[in-house]
Short mmCIF file of C-alpha atoms in Angstrom, two decimals:
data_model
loop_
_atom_site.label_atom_id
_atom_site.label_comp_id
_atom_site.label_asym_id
_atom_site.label_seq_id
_atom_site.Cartn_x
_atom_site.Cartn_y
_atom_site.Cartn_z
CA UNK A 6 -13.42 32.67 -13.90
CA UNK A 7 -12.75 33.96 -10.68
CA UNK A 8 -14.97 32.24 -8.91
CA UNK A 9 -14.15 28.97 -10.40
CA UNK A 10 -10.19 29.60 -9.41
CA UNK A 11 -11.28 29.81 -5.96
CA UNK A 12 -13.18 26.73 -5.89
CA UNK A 13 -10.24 24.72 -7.73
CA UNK A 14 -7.77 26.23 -5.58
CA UNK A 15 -9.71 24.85 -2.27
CA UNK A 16 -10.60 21.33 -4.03
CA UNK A 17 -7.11 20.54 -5.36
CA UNK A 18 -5.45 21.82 -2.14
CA UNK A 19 -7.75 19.58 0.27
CA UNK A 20 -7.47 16.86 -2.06
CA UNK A 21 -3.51 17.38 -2.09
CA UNK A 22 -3.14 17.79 1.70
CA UNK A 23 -5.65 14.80 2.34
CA UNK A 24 -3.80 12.33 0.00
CA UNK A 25 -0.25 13.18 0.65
CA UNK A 26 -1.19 13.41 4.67
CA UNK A 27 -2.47 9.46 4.03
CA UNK A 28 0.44 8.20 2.31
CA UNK A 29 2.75 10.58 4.83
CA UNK A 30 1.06 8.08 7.78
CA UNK A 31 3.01 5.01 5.61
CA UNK A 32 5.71 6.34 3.71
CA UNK A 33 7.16 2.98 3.89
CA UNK A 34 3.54 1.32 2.49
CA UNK A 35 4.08 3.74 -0.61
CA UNK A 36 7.99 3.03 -1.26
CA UNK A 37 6.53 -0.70 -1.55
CA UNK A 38 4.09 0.44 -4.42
CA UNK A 39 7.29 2.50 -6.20
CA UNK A 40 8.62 -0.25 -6.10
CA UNK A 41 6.38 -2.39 -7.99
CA UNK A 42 6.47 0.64 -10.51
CA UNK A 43 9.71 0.66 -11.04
CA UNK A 44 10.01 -3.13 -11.28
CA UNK A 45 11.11 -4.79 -14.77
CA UNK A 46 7.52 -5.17 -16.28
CA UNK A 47 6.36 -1.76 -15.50
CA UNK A 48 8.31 1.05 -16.04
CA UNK A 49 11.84 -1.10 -16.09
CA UNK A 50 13.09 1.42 -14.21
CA UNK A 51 15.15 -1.18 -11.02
CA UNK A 52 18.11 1.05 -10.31
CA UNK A 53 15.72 3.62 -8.34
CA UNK A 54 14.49 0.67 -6.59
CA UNK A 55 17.29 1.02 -3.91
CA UNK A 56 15.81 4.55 -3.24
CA UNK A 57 12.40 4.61 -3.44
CA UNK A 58 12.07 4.48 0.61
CA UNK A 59 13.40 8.09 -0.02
CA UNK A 60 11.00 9.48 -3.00
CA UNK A 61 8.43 8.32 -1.23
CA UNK A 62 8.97 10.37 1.73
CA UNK A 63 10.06 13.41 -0.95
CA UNK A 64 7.20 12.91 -2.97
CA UNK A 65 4.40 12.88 0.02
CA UNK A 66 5.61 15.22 1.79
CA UNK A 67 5.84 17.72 -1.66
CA UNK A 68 2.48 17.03 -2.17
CA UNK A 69 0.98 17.90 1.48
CA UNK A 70 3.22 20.98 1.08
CA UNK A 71 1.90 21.96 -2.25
CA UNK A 72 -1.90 21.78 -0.71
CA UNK A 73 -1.19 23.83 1.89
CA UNK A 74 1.05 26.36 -0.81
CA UNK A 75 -2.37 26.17 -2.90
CA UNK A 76 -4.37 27.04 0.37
CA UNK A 77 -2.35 30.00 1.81
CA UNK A 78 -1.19 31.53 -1.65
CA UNK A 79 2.17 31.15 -1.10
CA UNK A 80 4.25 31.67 -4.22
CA UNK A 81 0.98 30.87 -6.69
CA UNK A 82 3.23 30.60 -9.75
CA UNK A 83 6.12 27.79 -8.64
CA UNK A 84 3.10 25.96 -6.53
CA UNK A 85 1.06 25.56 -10.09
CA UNK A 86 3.61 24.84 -11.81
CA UNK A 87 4.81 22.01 -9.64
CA UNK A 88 0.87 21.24 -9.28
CA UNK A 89 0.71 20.67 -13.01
CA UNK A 90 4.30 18.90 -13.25
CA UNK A 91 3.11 15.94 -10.80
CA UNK A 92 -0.37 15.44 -11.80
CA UNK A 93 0.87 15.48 -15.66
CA UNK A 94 3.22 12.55 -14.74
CA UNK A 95 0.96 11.00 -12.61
CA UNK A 96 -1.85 10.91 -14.79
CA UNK A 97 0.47 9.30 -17.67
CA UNK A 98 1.64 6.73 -14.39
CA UNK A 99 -1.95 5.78 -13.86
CA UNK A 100 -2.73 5.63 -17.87
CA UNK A 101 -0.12 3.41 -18.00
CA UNK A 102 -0.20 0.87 -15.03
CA UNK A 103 -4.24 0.78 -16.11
CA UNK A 104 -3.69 0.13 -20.25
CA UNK A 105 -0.94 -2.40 -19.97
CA UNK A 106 -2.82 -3.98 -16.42
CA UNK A 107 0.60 -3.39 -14.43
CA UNK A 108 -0.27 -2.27 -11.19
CA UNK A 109 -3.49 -3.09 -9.74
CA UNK A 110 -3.93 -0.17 -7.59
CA UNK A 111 -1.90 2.79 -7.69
CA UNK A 112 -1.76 3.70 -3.69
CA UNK A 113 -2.79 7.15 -4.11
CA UNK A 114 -4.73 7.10 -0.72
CA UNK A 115 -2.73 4.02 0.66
CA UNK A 116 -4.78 1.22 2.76
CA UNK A 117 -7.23 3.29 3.39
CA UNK A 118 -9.21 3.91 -0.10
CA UNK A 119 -8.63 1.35 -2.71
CA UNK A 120 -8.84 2.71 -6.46
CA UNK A 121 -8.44 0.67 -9.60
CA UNK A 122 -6.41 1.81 -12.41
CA UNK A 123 -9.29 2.95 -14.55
CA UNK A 124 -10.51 4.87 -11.07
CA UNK A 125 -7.29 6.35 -10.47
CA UNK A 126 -6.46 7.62 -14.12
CA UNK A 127 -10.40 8.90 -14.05
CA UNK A 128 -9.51 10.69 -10.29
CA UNK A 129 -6.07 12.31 -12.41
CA UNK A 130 -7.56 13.34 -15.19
CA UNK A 131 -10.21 15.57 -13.27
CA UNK A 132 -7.77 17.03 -11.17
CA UNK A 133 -6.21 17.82 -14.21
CA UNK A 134 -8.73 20.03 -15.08
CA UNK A 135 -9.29 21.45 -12.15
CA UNK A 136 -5.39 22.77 -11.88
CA UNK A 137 -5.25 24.05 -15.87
CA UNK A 138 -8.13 25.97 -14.70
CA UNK A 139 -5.71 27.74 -11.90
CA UNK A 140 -2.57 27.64 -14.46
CA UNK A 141 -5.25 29.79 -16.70
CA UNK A 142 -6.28 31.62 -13.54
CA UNK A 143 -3.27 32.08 -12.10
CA UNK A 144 -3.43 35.83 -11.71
CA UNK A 145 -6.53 35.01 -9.57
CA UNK A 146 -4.72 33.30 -6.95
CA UNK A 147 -3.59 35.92 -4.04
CA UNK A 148 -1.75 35.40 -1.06
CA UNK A 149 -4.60 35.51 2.08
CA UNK A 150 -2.39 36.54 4.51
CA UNK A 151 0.54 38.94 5.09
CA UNK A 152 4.11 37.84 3.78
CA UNK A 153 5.56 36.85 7.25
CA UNK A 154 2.81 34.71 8.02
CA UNK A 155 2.23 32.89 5.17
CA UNK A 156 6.21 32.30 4.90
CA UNK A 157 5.95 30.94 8.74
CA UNK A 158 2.83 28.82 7.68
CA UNK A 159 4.50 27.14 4.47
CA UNK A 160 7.76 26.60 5.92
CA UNK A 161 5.78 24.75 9.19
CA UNK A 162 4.57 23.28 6.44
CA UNK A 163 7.34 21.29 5.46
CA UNK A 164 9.01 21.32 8.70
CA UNK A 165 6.19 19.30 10.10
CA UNK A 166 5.20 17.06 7.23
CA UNK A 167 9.22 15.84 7.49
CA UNK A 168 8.97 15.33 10.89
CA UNK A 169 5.74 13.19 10.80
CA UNK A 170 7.15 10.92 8.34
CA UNK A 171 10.30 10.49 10.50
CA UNK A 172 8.37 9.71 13.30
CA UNK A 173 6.21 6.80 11.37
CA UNK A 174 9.17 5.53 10.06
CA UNK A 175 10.95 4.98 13.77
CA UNK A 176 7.79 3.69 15.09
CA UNK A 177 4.56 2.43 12.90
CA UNK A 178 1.82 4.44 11.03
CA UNK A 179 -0.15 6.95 13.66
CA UNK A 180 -3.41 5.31 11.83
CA UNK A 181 -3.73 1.75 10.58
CA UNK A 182 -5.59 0.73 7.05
CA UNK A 183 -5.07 -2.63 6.87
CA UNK A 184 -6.58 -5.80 7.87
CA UNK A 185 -3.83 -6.59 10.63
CA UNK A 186 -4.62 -3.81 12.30
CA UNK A 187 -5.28 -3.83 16.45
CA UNK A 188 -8.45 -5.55 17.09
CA UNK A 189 -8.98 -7.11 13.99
CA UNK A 190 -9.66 -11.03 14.08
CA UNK A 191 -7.09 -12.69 10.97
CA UNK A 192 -9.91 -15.89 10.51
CA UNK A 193 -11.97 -13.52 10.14
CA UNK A 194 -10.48 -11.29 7.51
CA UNK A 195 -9.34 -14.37 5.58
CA UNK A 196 -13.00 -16.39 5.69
CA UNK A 197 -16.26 -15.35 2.98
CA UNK A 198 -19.31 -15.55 4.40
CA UNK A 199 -22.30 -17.77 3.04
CA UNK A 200 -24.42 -14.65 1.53
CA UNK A 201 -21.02 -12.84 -0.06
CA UNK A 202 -21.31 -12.09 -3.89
CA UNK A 203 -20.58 -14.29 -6.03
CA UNK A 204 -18.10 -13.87 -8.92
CA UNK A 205 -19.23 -12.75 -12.75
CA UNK A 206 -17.56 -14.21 -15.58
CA UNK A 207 -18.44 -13.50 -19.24
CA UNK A 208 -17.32 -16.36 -21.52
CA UNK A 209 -16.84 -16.02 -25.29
CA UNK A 210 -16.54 -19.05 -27.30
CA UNK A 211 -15.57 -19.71 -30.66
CA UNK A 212 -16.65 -22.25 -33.25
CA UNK A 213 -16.17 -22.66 -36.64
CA UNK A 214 -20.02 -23.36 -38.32
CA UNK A 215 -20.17 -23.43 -41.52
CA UNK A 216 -16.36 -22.21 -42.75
CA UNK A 217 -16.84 -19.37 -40.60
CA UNK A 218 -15.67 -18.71 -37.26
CA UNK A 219 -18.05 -17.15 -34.93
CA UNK A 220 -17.90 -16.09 -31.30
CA UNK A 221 -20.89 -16.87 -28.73
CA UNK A 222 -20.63 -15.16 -25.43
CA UNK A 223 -22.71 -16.91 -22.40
CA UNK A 224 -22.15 -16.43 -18.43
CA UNK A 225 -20.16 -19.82 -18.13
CA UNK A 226 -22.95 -22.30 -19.70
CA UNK A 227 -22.07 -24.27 -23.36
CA UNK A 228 -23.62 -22.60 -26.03
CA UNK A 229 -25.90 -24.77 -28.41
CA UNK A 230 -24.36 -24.26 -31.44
CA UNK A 231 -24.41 -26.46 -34.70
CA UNK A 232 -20.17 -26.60 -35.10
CA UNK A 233 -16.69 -27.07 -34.24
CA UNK A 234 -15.51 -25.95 -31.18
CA UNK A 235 -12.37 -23.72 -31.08
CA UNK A 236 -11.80 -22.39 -28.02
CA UNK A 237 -13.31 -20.22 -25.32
CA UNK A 238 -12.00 -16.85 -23.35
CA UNK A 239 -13.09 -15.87 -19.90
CA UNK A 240 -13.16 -12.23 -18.83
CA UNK A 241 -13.95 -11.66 -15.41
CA UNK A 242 -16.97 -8.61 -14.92
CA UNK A 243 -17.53 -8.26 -11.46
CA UNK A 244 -14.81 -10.08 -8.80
CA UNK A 245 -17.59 -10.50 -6.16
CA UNK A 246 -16.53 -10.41 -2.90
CA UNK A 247 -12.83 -10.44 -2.02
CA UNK A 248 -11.87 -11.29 1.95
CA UNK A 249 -9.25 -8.62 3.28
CA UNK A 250 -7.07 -11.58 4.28
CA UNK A 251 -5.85 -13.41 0.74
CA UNK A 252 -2.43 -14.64 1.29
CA UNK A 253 -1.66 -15.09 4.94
CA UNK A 254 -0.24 -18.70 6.14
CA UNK A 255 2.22 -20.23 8.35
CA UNK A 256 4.16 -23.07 6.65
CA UNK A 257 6.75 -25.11 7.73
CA UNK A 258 8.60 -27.05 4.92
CA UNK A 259 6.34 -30.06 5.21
CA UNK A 260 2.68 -28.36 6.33
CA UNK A 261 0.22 -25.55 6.69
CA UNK A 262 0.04 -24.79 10.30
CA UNK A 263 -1.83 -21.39 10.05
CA UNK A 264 -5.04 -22.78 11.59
CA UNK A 265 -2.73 -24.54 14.19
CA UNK A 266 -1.18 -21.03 15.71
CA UNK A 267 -4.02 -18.86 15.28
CA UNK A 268 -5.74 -20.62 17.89
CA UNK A 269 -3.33 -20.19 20.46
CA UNK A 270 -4.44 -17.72 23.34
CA UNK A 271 -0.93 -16.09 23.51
CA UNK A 272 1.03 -16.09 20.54
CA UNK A 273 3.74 -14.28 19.47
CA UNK A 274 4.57 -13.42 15.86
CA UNK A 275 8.34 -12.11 14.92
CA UNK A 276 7.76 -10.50 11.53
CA UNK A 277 11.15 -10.17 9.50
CA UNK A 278 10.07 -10.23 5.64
CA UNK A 279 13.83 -10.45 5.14
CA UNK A 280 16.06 -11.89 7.53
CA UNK A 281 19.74 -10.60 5.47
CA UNK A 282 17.64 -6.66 5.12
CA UNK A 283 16.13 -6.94 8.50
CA UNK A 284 17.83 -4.10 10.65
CA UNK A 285 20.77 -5.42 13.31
CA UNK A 286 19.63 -3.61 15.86
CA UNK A 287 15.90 -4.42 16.05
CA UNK A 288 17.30 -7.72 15.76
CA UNK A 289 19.56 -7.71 19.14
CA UNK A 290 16.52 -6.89 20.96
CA UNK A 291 14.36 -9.68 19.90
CA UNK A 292 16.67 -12.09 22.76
CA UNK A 293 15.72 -10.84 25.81
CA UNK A 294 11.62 -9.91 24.68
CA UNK A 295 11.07 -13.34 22.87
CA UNK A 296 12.87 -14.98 25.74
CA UNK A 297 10.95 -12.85 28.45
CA UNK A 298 7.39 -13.72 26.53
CA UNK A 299 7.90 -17.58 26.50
CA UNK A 300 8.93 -17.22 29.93
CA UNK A 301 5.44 -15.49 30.51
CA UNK A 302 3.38 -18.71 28.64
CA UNK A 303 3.45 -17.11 25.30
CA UNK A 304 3.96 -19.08 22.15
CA UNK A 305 6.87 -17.36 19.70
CA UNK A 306 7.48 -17.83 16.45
CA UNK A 307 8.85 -16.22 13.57
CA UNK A 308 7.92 -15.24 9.97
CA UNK A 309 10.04 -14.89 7.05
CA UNK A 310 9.95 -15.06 3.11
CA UNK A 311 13.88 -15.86 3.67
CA UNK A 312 15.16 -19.46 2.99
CA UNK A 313 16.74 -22.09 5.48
CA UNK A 314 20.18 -21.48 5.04
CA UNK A 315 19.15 -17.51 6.69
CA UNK A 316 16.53 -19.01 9.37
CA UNK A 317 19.29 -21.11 10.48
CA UNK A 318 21.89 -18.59 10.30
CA UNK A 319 19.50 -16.25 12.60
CA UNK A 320 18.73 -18.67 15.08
CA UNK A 321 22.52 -19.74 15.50
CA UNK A 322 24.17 -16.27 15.30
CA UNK A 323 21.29 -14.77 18.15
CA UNK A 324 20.47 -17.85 19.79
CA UNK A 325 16.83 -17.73 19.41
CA UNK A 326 14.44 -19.84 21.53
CA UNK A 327 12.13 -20.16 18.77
CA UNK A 328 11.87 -21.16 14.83
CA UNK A 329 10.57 -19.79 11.76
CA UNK A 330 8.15 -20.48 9.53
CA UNK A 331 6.85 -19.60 5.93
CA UNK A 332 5.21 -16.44 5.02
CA UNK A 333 4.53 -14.33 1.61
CA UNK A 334 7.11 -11.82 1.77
CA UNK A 335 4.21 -8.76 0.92
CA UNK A 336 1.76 -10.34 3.33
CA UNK A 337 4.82 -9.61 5.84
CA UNK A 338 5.14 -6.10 4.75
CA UNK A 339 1.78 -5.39 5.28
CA UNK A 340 1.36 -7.11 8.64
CA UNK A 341 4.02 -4.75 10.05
CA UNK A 342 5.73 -1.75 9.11
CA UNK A 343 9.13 -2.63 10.44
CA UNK A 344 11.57 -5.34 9.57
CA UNK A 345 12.11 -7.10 12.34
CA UNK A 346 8.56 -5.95 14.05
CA UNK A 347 6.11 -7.80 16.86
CA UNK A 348 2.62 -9.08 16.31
CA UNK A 349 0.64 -10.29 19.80
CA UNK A 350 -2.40 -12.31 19.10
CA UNK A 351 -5.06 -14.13 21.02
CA UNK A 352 -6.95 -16.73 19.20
CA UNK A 353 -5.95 -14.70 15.98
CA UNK A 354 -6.98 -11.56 17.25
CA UNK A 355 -4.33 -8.92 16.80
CA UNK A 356 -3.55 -7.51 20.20
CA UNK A 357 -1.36 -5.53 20.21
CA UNK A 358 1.83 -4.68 17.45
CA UNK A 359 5.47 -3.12 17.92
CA UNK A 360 8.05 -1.20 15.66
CA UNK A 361 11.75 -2.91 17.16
CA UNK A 362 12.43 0.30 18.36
CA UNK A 363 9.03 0.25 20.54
CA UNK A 364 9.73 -3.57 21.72
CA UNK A 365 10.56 -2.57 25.15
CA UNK A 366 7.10 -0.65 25.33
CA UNK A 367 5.28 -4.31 25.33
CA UNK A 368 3.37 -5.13 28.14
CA UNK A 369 3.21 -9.43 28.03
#
């Protein structure tokens, strides 16, 4: 038993310190999926949506915190305790979202791993085990250091895990997951090449032969089948392949003009998913940059989920050299941590990308 204590202990406290340190990188990325959690047709749970910005950074930084508790031995009963309290309500979370096909991928390791629900309620339910087996064990779980030190180590602990996800916050994730990342070409993310897997469908159709209704299940061709058609159900087995790019597009109110600005050598994208919660500040300084880069050759334009009445109101109020167009209000989100933020591209390559406080730091 002992043995198997230690082994837990160093598993679950990695694990802890490796998935809390990912979401910690993008605290804001992880409010966005509380958000859809607590949202009406999950857990109907909208009056924490105002604060989930703040849980997530509580909840990450616990969970870093609680691997490195785990690790060091610091105060073995209240760390396995609180251990067993998160995964227990995650575990139900991830049961949940994956039964009733709520949330399509729980974030546990942000951008950068990707689980399904079945694959994250299967990850929860063997770290499950593995901390009943140090609740059991408890007794086995020693402190391997001295008291002073392993005080200074957990309190650095926190101290540092709340200033990293400050710092992201003012600025942009140290390490970028997702497909607008620096360097990474948008046509290319959103295009599916010739030799890409192919979708799987499983269709079940129903007929009614002979007084009886039976159910014939092909992969998409009619059955021959002696009857009276019904209906027929499609469930989808394997999704083939999905390009990282799904939803991105520049729209004006009359036409798509995505293809049109991603060929542009220097282009210039103002990201503000929401013009009324974009912050007042980062918007002041957009005047002199955007005005600086079109005076530089640069091509500016803005991107907004917001409706006329607020582009206009923008534009007027800041007297902006430049419109905005149409974009999916997540797809925003994901191209840039910060509302307003910068995007430079070249021929839809991503260039180079800015938090407003780090606007001044762009070289054009």
């Amino acid at each position: 038993m002992k043995y198997l204590v230690h082994l837990s202990r160093v598993f679950v406290g990695v694990l802890f310190i490796i998935s809390g340190f990912i979401k910690l990188n993008d605290p804001l990325g992880f409010s966005y999926k509380l958000q859809e959690y607590f949202g009406a047709d999950v857990l109907n749970m909208e009056f924490l949506i105002p604060y989930a910005l703040g849980i997530s950074v509580l909840v990450v930084v616990f969970e870093v915190v609680l691997g490195v508790f785990l690790l060091i031995g610091y105060k073995p009963k209240l760390t396995v305790w609180s251990l067993l309290a998160m995964i227990v309500f995650f575990t139900f979370l991830t049961f949940y979202s994956a039964y009733f096909d709520k949330v399509k991928d729980c974030g546990c390791f942000g951008d950068a791993l990707k689980l399904t629900p079945w694959e994250s309620f299967t990850k929860d339910i063997i770290l499950l085990v593995f901390i009943l087996i140090l609740f059991f064990g408890l007794k086995h779980i020693k402190p391997i250091f001295s008291k002073l030190p392993t005080t200074v180590i957990g309190l650095l602990s926190f101290v540092i895990s709340l200033w990293f996800g400050y710092h992201v916050l003012m600025h942009l994730p140290s390490i970028d997951f997702r497909a607008y990342k620096i360097g990474a070409n948008l046509q290319d993310g959103m295009s599916t090449p010739d030799d890409a897997a192919k979708p799987i469908l499983e269709y079940t159709w129903t007929f009614t032969v002979n007084g009886e209704t039976q159910e014939f299940v092909t992969n998409g061709s009619y059955p021959n089948v002696d009857g009276d058609y019904v209906g027929v159900e499609t469930k989808t087995i394997d999704e083939g392949y999905i390009p990282a790019i799904q939803d991105f597009a520049i729209e004006s109110d009359d036409e798509d003009l995505t293809t049109y600005f991603l060929e542009k050598d220097k282009l210039v994208i103002v990201a503000m998913y929401a013009i009324s919660k974009a912050e007042a500040d980062g918007v002041a300084k957009l005047k002199t940059f955007t005005d600086k880069a079109i005076k530089n050759g640069y091509t500016v334009i803005g991107l907004t989920s917001s409706g006329a009445e607020d582009k206009s109101a923008v534009k007027r109020n800041y007297n902006f050299n430049f419109d905005f167009y149409l974009c999916d209000e997540k797809v925003i989100k994901t191209i840039v941590r910060s509302n307003p933020g910068v995007v430079l591209l070249n021929k839809g390559t991503v260039k180079n990308k800015a938090h407003w406080n780090d606007i001044e730091d762009i070289e054009l």
